[in-house]
Amino acid sequence: MKTKLTELLNIKYPILQGAMAWISEARLAAAVSNAGGAGIIGTGGRELSWVKEQIGLAKTLTDKPFGVNVVLMDDDKEEKIDLICNEKVSFVTLGAGNPVPYIEKFKNAGIKVIPVVPNTKLAKRVEDNGADALIIEGMEAGGHIGKLTTLSLMTQVIPEINIPVIAAGGFADGRGLAAALVMGASGIQAGTRFYASKECAAHIDAKNAIVAAGDMGTEITGYLSNHSIRSLKNKATDKYIELEKANAPAEELSKLRAGKARSAPVEGDVEWGLIQAGQSLSVITSIKSCEEIINDFIREAEEALSRVPGTKK
Ligand SMILES: Cc1cc2nc3c(=O)[nH]c(=O)nc-3n(C[C@H](O)[C@H](O)[C@H](O)COP(=O)(O)O)c2cc1C
């Protein structure tokens, strides 16, 4: 399946495994790349030495292109950027901050730059500043989210942009991939579907919670303060929302989140940890290998696309 994205990254299928802090490690990223998509190592909150080790490990596990994500809120982002430039990975995705000051540096190191953006204005800005592609991430997604949905982003951003646009947020099967391609996207990025994969290092209780959850299984916390996170409903989200309703001070709310993005996937704290996950949960019914997930995406997308010409007037 060829698109502008597969050509840009030299990959077989237009599917990225979205970076997931504390979850998407070298083994997951390499498994996705070996299956024909492109995996991404999530470096958010991680030590520099861990990032170096994981990039090295991924290089031993795959000879296919893989990416690295930098969370631009991280205090040591400059050091991480230097390290990634030295390691010469295929591409980076950049989120949670202004990517523009870093685009040239990556490009000079021969690394393709793919910022994650939540609206048309930022999409145009990163294109004007030399990004190679961009990811529009709708609020159906797991993790930190913006305010627009994936469909409204595809509708409004894609016609304005010439570089490849990758749609993210709520893609968990091949019908979604087909829909994104029909909308003019060059590919998709999926996170939650790969969380529930065999190669994902996350705690089995967190993976099982994703498999067990259905379409109403997530909650957004922090919406009013513009620090929105979508995660599975649990004691932590109930408590957070209770405190938000009571106008609790910001420090109390942030205390409730401290270390929680880590404790669910790493320690298996599924009650008080944050199991960040997107809304398209009902179709995730088992933990599969990345190869099965990618093959399902492609088979279902091809089936869906073959039905389109048969549409009756
Ligand atoms: C557990 C989790 C952690 C995430 N962490 C990051 C991150 O560190 N950096 C980032 O750019 N995006 C992050 N995301 C967003 C994903 O890369 C991806 O865009 C999103 O999961 C797509 O929506 P979906 O979950 O519906 O597939 C995270 C998502 C999840 C589910």
CSV table of C-alpha atoms and ligand atoms in Angstrom, one decimal:
chain,number,residue,atom,x,y,z
A,1,MET,CA,0.0,0.0,0.0
A,2,LYS,CA,1.8,3.1,-1.3
A,3,THR,CA,1.2,6.7,0.0
A,4,LYS,CA,3.2,9.8,0.3
A,5,LEU,CA,4.0,8.6,3.9
A,6,THR,CA,5.3,5.2,2.8
A,7,GLU,CA,7.5,6.9,0.3
A,8,LEU,CA,8.8,9.5,2.7
A,9,LEU,CA,9.7,7.0,5.4
A,10,ASN,CA,10.5,4.1,3.0
A,11,ILE,CA,8.1,1.7,4.8
A,12,LYS,CA,5.6,-0.8,3.4
A,13,TYR,CA,2.4,0.3,5.1
A,14,PRO,CA,1.1,3.7,6.1
A,15,ILE,CA,0.8,2.9,9.8
A,16,LEU,CA,2.8,4.5,12.6
A,17,GLN,CA,2.7,3.1,16.2
A,18,GLY,CA,2.3,6.3,18.2
A,19,ALA,CA,4.8,7.1,20.9
A,20,MET,CA,3.6,6.1,24.3
A,21,ALA,CA,5.6,7.4,27.3
A,22,TRP,CA,6.5,4.6,29.7
A,23,ILE,CA,5.1,2.1,27.2
A,24,SER,CA,6.6,2.2,23.7
A,25,GLU,CA,10.0,0.8,24.1
A,26,ALA,CA,12.5,-0.6,21.5
A,27,ARG,CA,10.9,-4.0,21.4
A,28,LEU,CA,7.5,-2.7,20.5
A,29,ALA,CA,8.8,-0.1,18.0
A,30,ALA,CA,11.0,-2.7,16.3
A,31,ALA,CA,8.2,-5.2,16.1
A,32,VAL,CA,6.0,-2.7,14.3
A,33,SER,CA,8.7,-1.7,11.9
A,34,ASN,CA,9.5,-5.4,11.2
A,35,ALA,CA,5.8,-5.9,10.4
A,36,GLY,CA,5.9,-3.1,7.7
A,37,GLY,CA,4.7,-0.1,9.7
A,38,ALA,CA,7.0,2.3,11.6
A,39,GLY,CA,7.4,2.0,15.4
A,40,ILE,CA,8.3,4.9,17.6
A,41,ILE,CA,10.2,4.9,20.9
A,42,GLY,CA,8.5,7.2,23.5
A,43,THR,CA,11.2,9.1,25.5
A,44,GLY,CA,8.8,11.2,27.6
A,45,GLY,CA,9.9,11.3,31.2
A,46,ARG,CA,12.8,8.9,30.6
A,47,GLU,CA,16.5,9.2,31.5
A,48,LEU,CA,18.9,10.1,28.7
A,49,SER,CA,20.8,6.8,29.3
A,50,TRP,CA,17.6,4.8,28.8
A,51,VAL,CA,17.0,6.6,25.5
A,52,LYS,CA,20.5,5.8,24.2
A,53,GLU,CA,20.2,2.2,25.3
A,54,GLN,CA,16.7,1.8,23.7
A,55,ILE,CA,17.8,3.3,20.4
A,56,GLY,CA,20.8,1.0,20.3
A,57,LEU,CA,18.5,-2.0,21.1
A,58,ALA,CA,16.0,-1.1,18.4
A,59,LYS,CA,18.9,-1.0,15.9
A,60,THR,CA,19.8,-4.6,16.8
A,61,LEU,CA,16.1,-5.7,16.5
A,62,THR,CA,15.2,-4.2,13.1
A,63,ASP,CA,16.9,-3.0,10.0
A,64,LYS,CA,13.7,-1.1,9.1
A,65,PRO,CA,13.1,2.6,9.8
A,66,PHE,CA,11.8,3.5,13.2
A,67,GLY,CA,11.3,6.8,15.0
A,68,VAL,CA,11.8,8.5,18.3
A,69,ASN,CA,9.4,10.9,20.0
A,70,VAL,CA,10.5,13.9,22.1
A,71,VAL,CA,8.0,15.4,24.5
A,72,LEU,CA,9.0,19.1,24.4
A,73,MET,CA,7.9,19.7,27.9
A,74,ASP,CA,10.7,17.5,29.2
A,75,ASP,CA,13.4,19.5,31.1
A,76,ASP,CA,16.2,17.5,29.3
A,77,LYS,CA,14.7,17.9,25.8
A,78,GLU,CA,17.9,19.6,24.5
A,79,GLU,CA,20.1,16.7,25.6
A,80,LYS,CA,17.7,14.2,24.1
A,81,ILE,CA,17.6,16.1,20.8
A,82,ASP,CA,21.4,16.1,20.7
A,83,LEU,CA,21.5,12.4,21.4
A,84,ILE,CA,18.9,11.6,18.8
A,85,CYS,CA,20.7,13.7,16.2
A,86,ASN,CA,23.9,11.7,16.9
A,87,GLU,CA,22.1,8.4,16.7
A,88,LYS,CA,20.7,9.3,13.3
A,89,VAL,CA,17.4,7.6,13.6
A,90,SER,CA,15.0,7.7,10.6
A,91,PHE,CA,12.5,10.2,11.9
A,92,VAL,CA,11.2,12.0,15.0
A,93,THR,CA,7.8,13.0,16.2
A,94,LEU,CA,7.6,16.1,18.4
A,95,GLY,CA,4.7,17.0,20.7
A,96,ALA,CA,3.7,18.9,23.8
A,97,GLY,CA,5.5,22.2,22.9
A,98,ASN,CA,6.7,24.3,20.0
A,99,PRO,CA,8.6,22.1,17.5
A,100,VAL,CA,9.7,25.0,15.2
A,101,PRO,CA,13.0,25.8,16.9
A,102,TYR,CA,14.2,22.2,16.5
A,103,ILE,CA,13.2,21.4,13.0
A,104,GLU,CA,16.4,22.6,11.3
A,105,LYS,CA,18.7,20.8,13.7
A,106,PHE,CA,17.0,17.4,13.0
A,107,LYS,CA,17.0,18.0,9.3
A,108,ASN,CA,20.7,19.0,9.3
A,109,ALA,CA,21.3,15.6,11.0
A,110,GLY,CA,19.4,13.8,8.2
A,111,ILE,CA,16.4,13.0,10.4
A,112,LYS,CA,12.8,13.6,9.1
A,113,VAL,CA,10.7,15.7,11.4
A,114,ILE,CA,7.0,15.0,12.0
A,115,PRO,CA,5.4,17.3,14.6
A,116,VAL,CA,2.1,16.4,16.3
A,117,VAL,CA,-0.4,19.3,16.0
A,118,PRO,CA,-3.9,19.9,17.3
A,119,ASN,CA,-5.3,22.5,14.8
A,120,THR,CA,-5.0,24.1,11.4
A,121,LYS,CA,-3.0,27.1,12.5
A,122,LEU,CA,-0.2,25.0,14.0
A,123,ALA,CA,-0.3,22.6,11.0
A,124,LYS,CA,0.4,25.5,8.6
A,125,ARG,CA,3.1,26.8,10.9
A,126,VAL,CA,5.1,23.6,11.0
A,127,GLU,CA,4.7,23.1,7.3
A,128,ASP,CA,6.0,26.6,6.6
A,129,ASN,CA,9.0,25.9,8.9
A,130,GLY,CA,10.1,22.8,7.0
A,131,ALA,CA,8.4,19.8,8.7
A,132,ASP,CA,8.5,16.7,6.4
A,133,ALA,CA,5.1,15.5,7.5
A,134,LEU,CA,2.7,16.2,10.3
A,135,ILE,CA,0.4,14.3,12.6
A,136,ILE,CA,-3.1,15.7,13.4
A,137,GLU,CA,-4.2,14.1,16.6
A,138,GLY,CA,-7.9,14.2,17.5
A,139,MET,CA,-9.3,14.2,21.0
A,140,GLU,CA,-10.5,10.6,20.6
A,141,ALA,CA,-6.9,9.7,21.3
A,142,GLY,CA,-5.4,8.3,24.4
A,143,GLY,CA,-3.0,10.5,26.5
A,144,HIS,CA,-2.8,14.3,26.3
A,145,ILE,CA,-5.4,15.6,23.9
A,146,GLY,CA,-6.5,18.8,22.2
A,147,LYS,CA,-10.0,20.0,21.7
A,148,LEU,CA,-10.8,18.9,18.1
A,149,THR,CA,-11.9,15.5,16.9
A,150,THR,CA,-10.0,13.5,14.3
A,151,LEU,CA,-12.8,13.9,11.7
A,152,SER,CA,-12.9,17.7,12.1
A,153,LEU,CA,-9.1,17.8,11.8
A,154,MET,CA,-9.1,15.7,8.7
A,155,THR,CA,-11.8,17.8,7.2
A,156,GLN,CA,-10.2,21.1,7.9
A,157,VAL,CA,-6.4,20.5,7.9
A,158,ILE,CA,-5.8,18.1,5.0
A,159,PRO,CA,-7.0,20.5,2.2
A,160,GLU,CA,-4.7,23.2,3.6
A,161,ILE,CA,-1.5,21.2,3.7
A,162,ASN,CA,0.9,19.8,1.0
A,163,ILE,CA,3.2,17.6,3.1
A,164,PRO,CA,1.9,14.2,4.1
A,165,VAL,CA,-0.7,14.3,6.9
A,166,ILE,CA,-1.0,11.4,9.3
A,167,ALA,CA,-4.3,11.1,11.2
A,168,ALA,CA,-4.3,10.0,14.8
A,169,GLY,CA,-6.9,9.4,17.5
A,170,GLY,CA,-9.4,6.6,17.4
A,171,PHE,CA,-7.8,4.4,14.8
A,172,ALA,CA,-8.1,0.8,15.9
A,173,ASP,CA,-9.1,-1.1,12.8
A,174,GLY,CA,-8.7,-1.1,9.0
A,175,ARG,CA,-12.0,0.7,8.3
A,176,GLY,CA,-10.5,3.6,10.1
A,177,LEU,CA,-7.4,3.5,8.0
A,178,ALA,CA,-9.5,3.3,4.8
A,179,ALA,CA,-11.6,6.3,6.0
A,180,ALA,CA,-8.4,8.3,6.7
A,181,LEU,CA,-7.0,7.5,3.2
A,182,VAL,CA,-10.3,8.5,1.6
A,183,MET,CA,-10.2,11.8,3.5
A,184,GLY,CA,-6.8,12.5,1.9
A,185,ALA,CA,-4.6,11.5,4.8
A,186,SER,CA,-1.3,9.7,3.9
A,187,GLY,CA,-1.5,7.3,6.8
A,188,ILE,CA,-2.6,6.8,10.4
A,189,GLN,CA,-0.9,6.7,13.8
A,190,ALA,CA,-2.4,4.3,16.4
A,191,GLY,CA,-1.4,4.1,20.0
A,192,THR,CA,-4.0,2.2,22.1
A,193,ARG,CA,-4.3,-0.7,19.6
A,194,PHE,CA,-0.5,-1.3,20.0
A,195,TYR,CA,-0.7,-0.9,23.8
A,196,ALA,CA,-2.6,-4.2,23.8
A,197,SER,CA,0.0,-6.0,21.8
A,198,LYS,CA,2.2,-9.0,22.7
A,199,GLU,CA,5.5,-7.0,22.2
A,200,CYS,CA,4.4,-4.1,24.4
A,201,ALA,CA,6.3,-4.0,27.7
A,202,ALA,CA,3.3,-2.7,29.7
A,203,HIS,CA,2.0,-4.6,32.7
A,204,ILE,CA,-0.4,-7.3,31.7
A,205,ASP,CA,-3.1,-5.9,34.0
A,206,ALA,CA,-3.0,-2.6,32.1
A,207,LYS,CA,-3.2,-4.4,28.8
A,208,ASN,CA,-6.1,-6.5,30.0
A,209,ALA,CA,-8.0,-3.4,31.2
A,210,ILE,CA,-7.8,-2.0,27.7
A,211,VAL,CA,-9.1,-5.3,26.2
A,212,ALA,CA,-12.0,-5.3,28.7
A,213,ALA,CA,-13.0,-1.7,28.2
A,214,GLY,CA,-15.8,-0.7,25.7
A,215,ASP,CA,-16.8,2.5,23.9
A,216,MET,CA,-17.7,4.4,27.1
A,217,GLY,CA,-14.6,3.2,29.0
A,218,THR,CA,-12.6,6.4,29.0
A,219,GLU,CA,-12.8,9.7,30.8
A,220,ILE,CA,-11.2,13.1,30.2
A,221,THR,CA,-9.6,14.7,33.2
A,222,GLY,CA,-8.2,18.2,33.3
A,223,TYR,CA,-10.3,19.6,30.5
A,224,LEU,CA,-11.1,22.9,32.1
A,225,SER,CA,-7.5,23.6,32.9
A,226,ASN,CA,-6.3,22.8,29.4
A,227,HIS,CA,-4.3,19.8,30.6
A,228,SER,CA,-6.7,17.2,29.2
A,229,ILE,CA,-5.7,13.6,29.5
A,230,ARG,CA,-7.9,10.7,28.2
A,231,SER,CA,-7.5,7.5,30.2
A,232,LEU,CA,-9.6,4.5,31.3
A,233,LYS,CA,-12.2,5.3,33.9
A,234,ASN,CA,-10.9,4.1,37.3
A,235,LYS,CA,-10.6,5.4,40.9
A,236,ALA,CA,-8.0,7.9,39.9
A,237,THR,CA,-10.2,9.6,37.3
A,238,ASP,CA,-13.3,9.5,39.6
A,239,LYS,CA,-11.3,11.2,42.3
A,240,TYR,CA,-9.8,13.8,39.9
A,241,ILE,CA,-13.3,14.7,38.5
A,242,GLU,CA,-14.7,14.9,42.1
A,243,LEU,CA,-11.9,17.4,43.0
A,244,GLU,CA,-12.3,19.3,39.7
A,245,LYS,CA,-16.0,19.7,40.5
A,246,ALA,CA,-15.1,21.0,44.0
A,247,ASN,CA,-12.8,23.6,42.4
A,248,ALA,CA,-9.8,22.0,44.2
A,249,PRO,CA,-6.5,23.9,43.9
A,250,ALA,CA,-4.2,23.0,40.9
A,251,GLU,CA,-1.5,21.6,43.2
A,252,GLU,CA,-3.9,19.1,44.7
A,253,LEU,CA,-5.0,18.0,41.2
A,254,SER,CA,-1.4,17.7,39.9
A,255,LYS,CA,-0.5,15.7,43.0
A,256,LEU,CA,-3.1,13.1,42.0
A,257,ARG,CA,-1.4,12.7,38.6
A,258,ALA,CA,2.2,12.7,39.8
A,259,GLY,CA,3.9,9.5,38.7
A,260,LYS,CA,0.6,8.0,37.6
A,261,ALA,CA,1.3,7.8,33.9
A,262,ARG,CA,4.1,5.4,34.9
A,263,SER,CA,2.5,3.4,37.7
A,264,ALA,CA,-0.3,1.9,35.6
A,265,PRO,CA,1.9,0.5,32.8
A,266,VAL,CA,5.0,-0.2,34.8
A,267,GLU,CA,3.6,-1.4,38.2
A,268,GLY,CA,0.2,-2.5,37.0
A,269,ASP,CA,-1.6,-0.1,39.3
A,270,VAL,CA,-4.9,-0.1,37.3
A,271,GLU,CA,-7.0,1.5,40.1
A,272,TRP,CA,-5.0,4.6,40.9
A,273,GLY,CA,-2.6,4.8,37.9
A,274,LEU,CA,-3.4,6.4,34.6
A,275,ILE,CA,-4.2,3.9,31.9
A,276,GLN,CA,-4.1,6.3,29.0
A,277,ALA,CA,-6.2,5.0,26.2
A,278,GLY,CA,-8.3,6.2,23.2
A,279,GLN,CA,-12.0,5.9,22.7
A,280,SER,CA,-12.0,3.1,20.1
A,281,LEU,CA,-11.9,0.3,22.6
A,282,SER,CA,-14.7,-2.1,21.7
A,283,VAL,CA,-12.8,-3.5,18.6
A,284,ILE,CA,-9.7,-4.3,20.7
A,285,THR,CA,-10.8,-7.7,21.9
A,286,SER,CA,-7.5,-9.5,22.4
A,287,ILE,CA,-3.8,-8.9,22.9
A,288,LYS,CA,-2.2,-9.6,19.5
A,289,SER,CA,1.3,-9.6,18.0
A,290,CYS,CA,2.2,-6.4,16.1
A,291,GLU,CA,2.4,-8.4,12.9
A,292,GLU,CA,-1.2,-9.6,13.4
A,293,ILE,CA,-2.3,-6.0,14.2
A,294,ILE,CA,-0.7,-4.5,11.1
A,295,ASN,CA,-2.0,-7.3,8.9
A,296,ASP,CA,-5.5,-6.8,10.2
A,297,PHE,CA,-5.3,-3.1,9.6
A,298,ILE,CA,-4.2,-3.7,6.0
A,299,ARG,CA,-6.7,-6.5,5.2
A,300,GLU,CA,-9.6,-4.7,6.7
A,301,ALA,CA,-8.6,-1.4,4.9
A,302,GLU,CA,-8.4,-3.1,1.6
A,303,GLU,CA,-11.8,-4.8,2.1
A,304,ALA,CA,-13.3,-1.5,3.1
A,305,LEU,CA,-11.8,0.4,0.1
A,306,SER,CA,-12.9,-2.3,-2.3
A,307,ARG,CA,-16.5,-1.7,-1.1
A,308,VAL,CA,-16.4,2.0,-1.9
A,309,PRO,CA,-16.6,1.8,-5.8
A,310,GLY,CA,-19.8,-0.3,-5.3
A,311,THR,CA,-21.5,2.7,-3.6
A,312,LYS,CA,-25.0,3.2,-5.2
A,313,LYS,CA,-26.2,6.6,-6.2
B,1,LIG,C1,-0.5,5.4,26.9
B,1,LIG,C2,-0.3,6.5,25.9
B,1,LIG,C3,0.8,7.3,26.1
B,1,LIG,C4,1.1,8.3,25.1
B,1,LIG,N1,2.2,9.0,25.2
B,1,LIG,C5,2.6,9.9,24.2
B,1,LIG,C6,3.9,10.6,24.2
B,1,LIG,O1,4.7,10.4,25.1
B,1,LIG,N2,4.1,11.4,23.2
B,1,LIG,C7,3.3,11.6,22.2
B,1,LIG,O2,3.6,12.4,21.2
B,1,LIG,N3,2.0,11.0,22.1
B,1,LIG,C8,1.7,10.2,23.1
B,1,LIG,N4,0.5,9.5,23.1
B,1,LIG,C9,-0.4,9.6,21.9
B,1,LIG,C10,-0.1,8.5,20.8
B,1,LIG,O3,1.2,8.7,20.3
B,1,LIG,C11,-1.1,8.5,19.7
B,1,LIG,O4,-1.1,9.7,19.0
B,1,LIG,C12,-2.5,8.2,20.2
B,1,LIG,O5,-2.5,7.1,21.1
B,1,LIG,C13,-3.5,7.9,19.1
B,1,LIG,O6,-4.8,7.7,19.5
B,1,LIG,P1,-5.3,6.2,19.9
B,1,LIG,O7,-4.8,6.0,21.3
B,1,LIG,O8,-6.8,6.4,19.8
B,1,LIG,O9,-4.8,5.3,18.9
B,1,LIG,C14,0.2,8.5,24.0
B,1,LIG,C15,-0.9,7.7,23.9
B,1,LIG,C16,-1.2,6.7,24.8
B,1,LIG,C17,-2.4,5.8,24.7
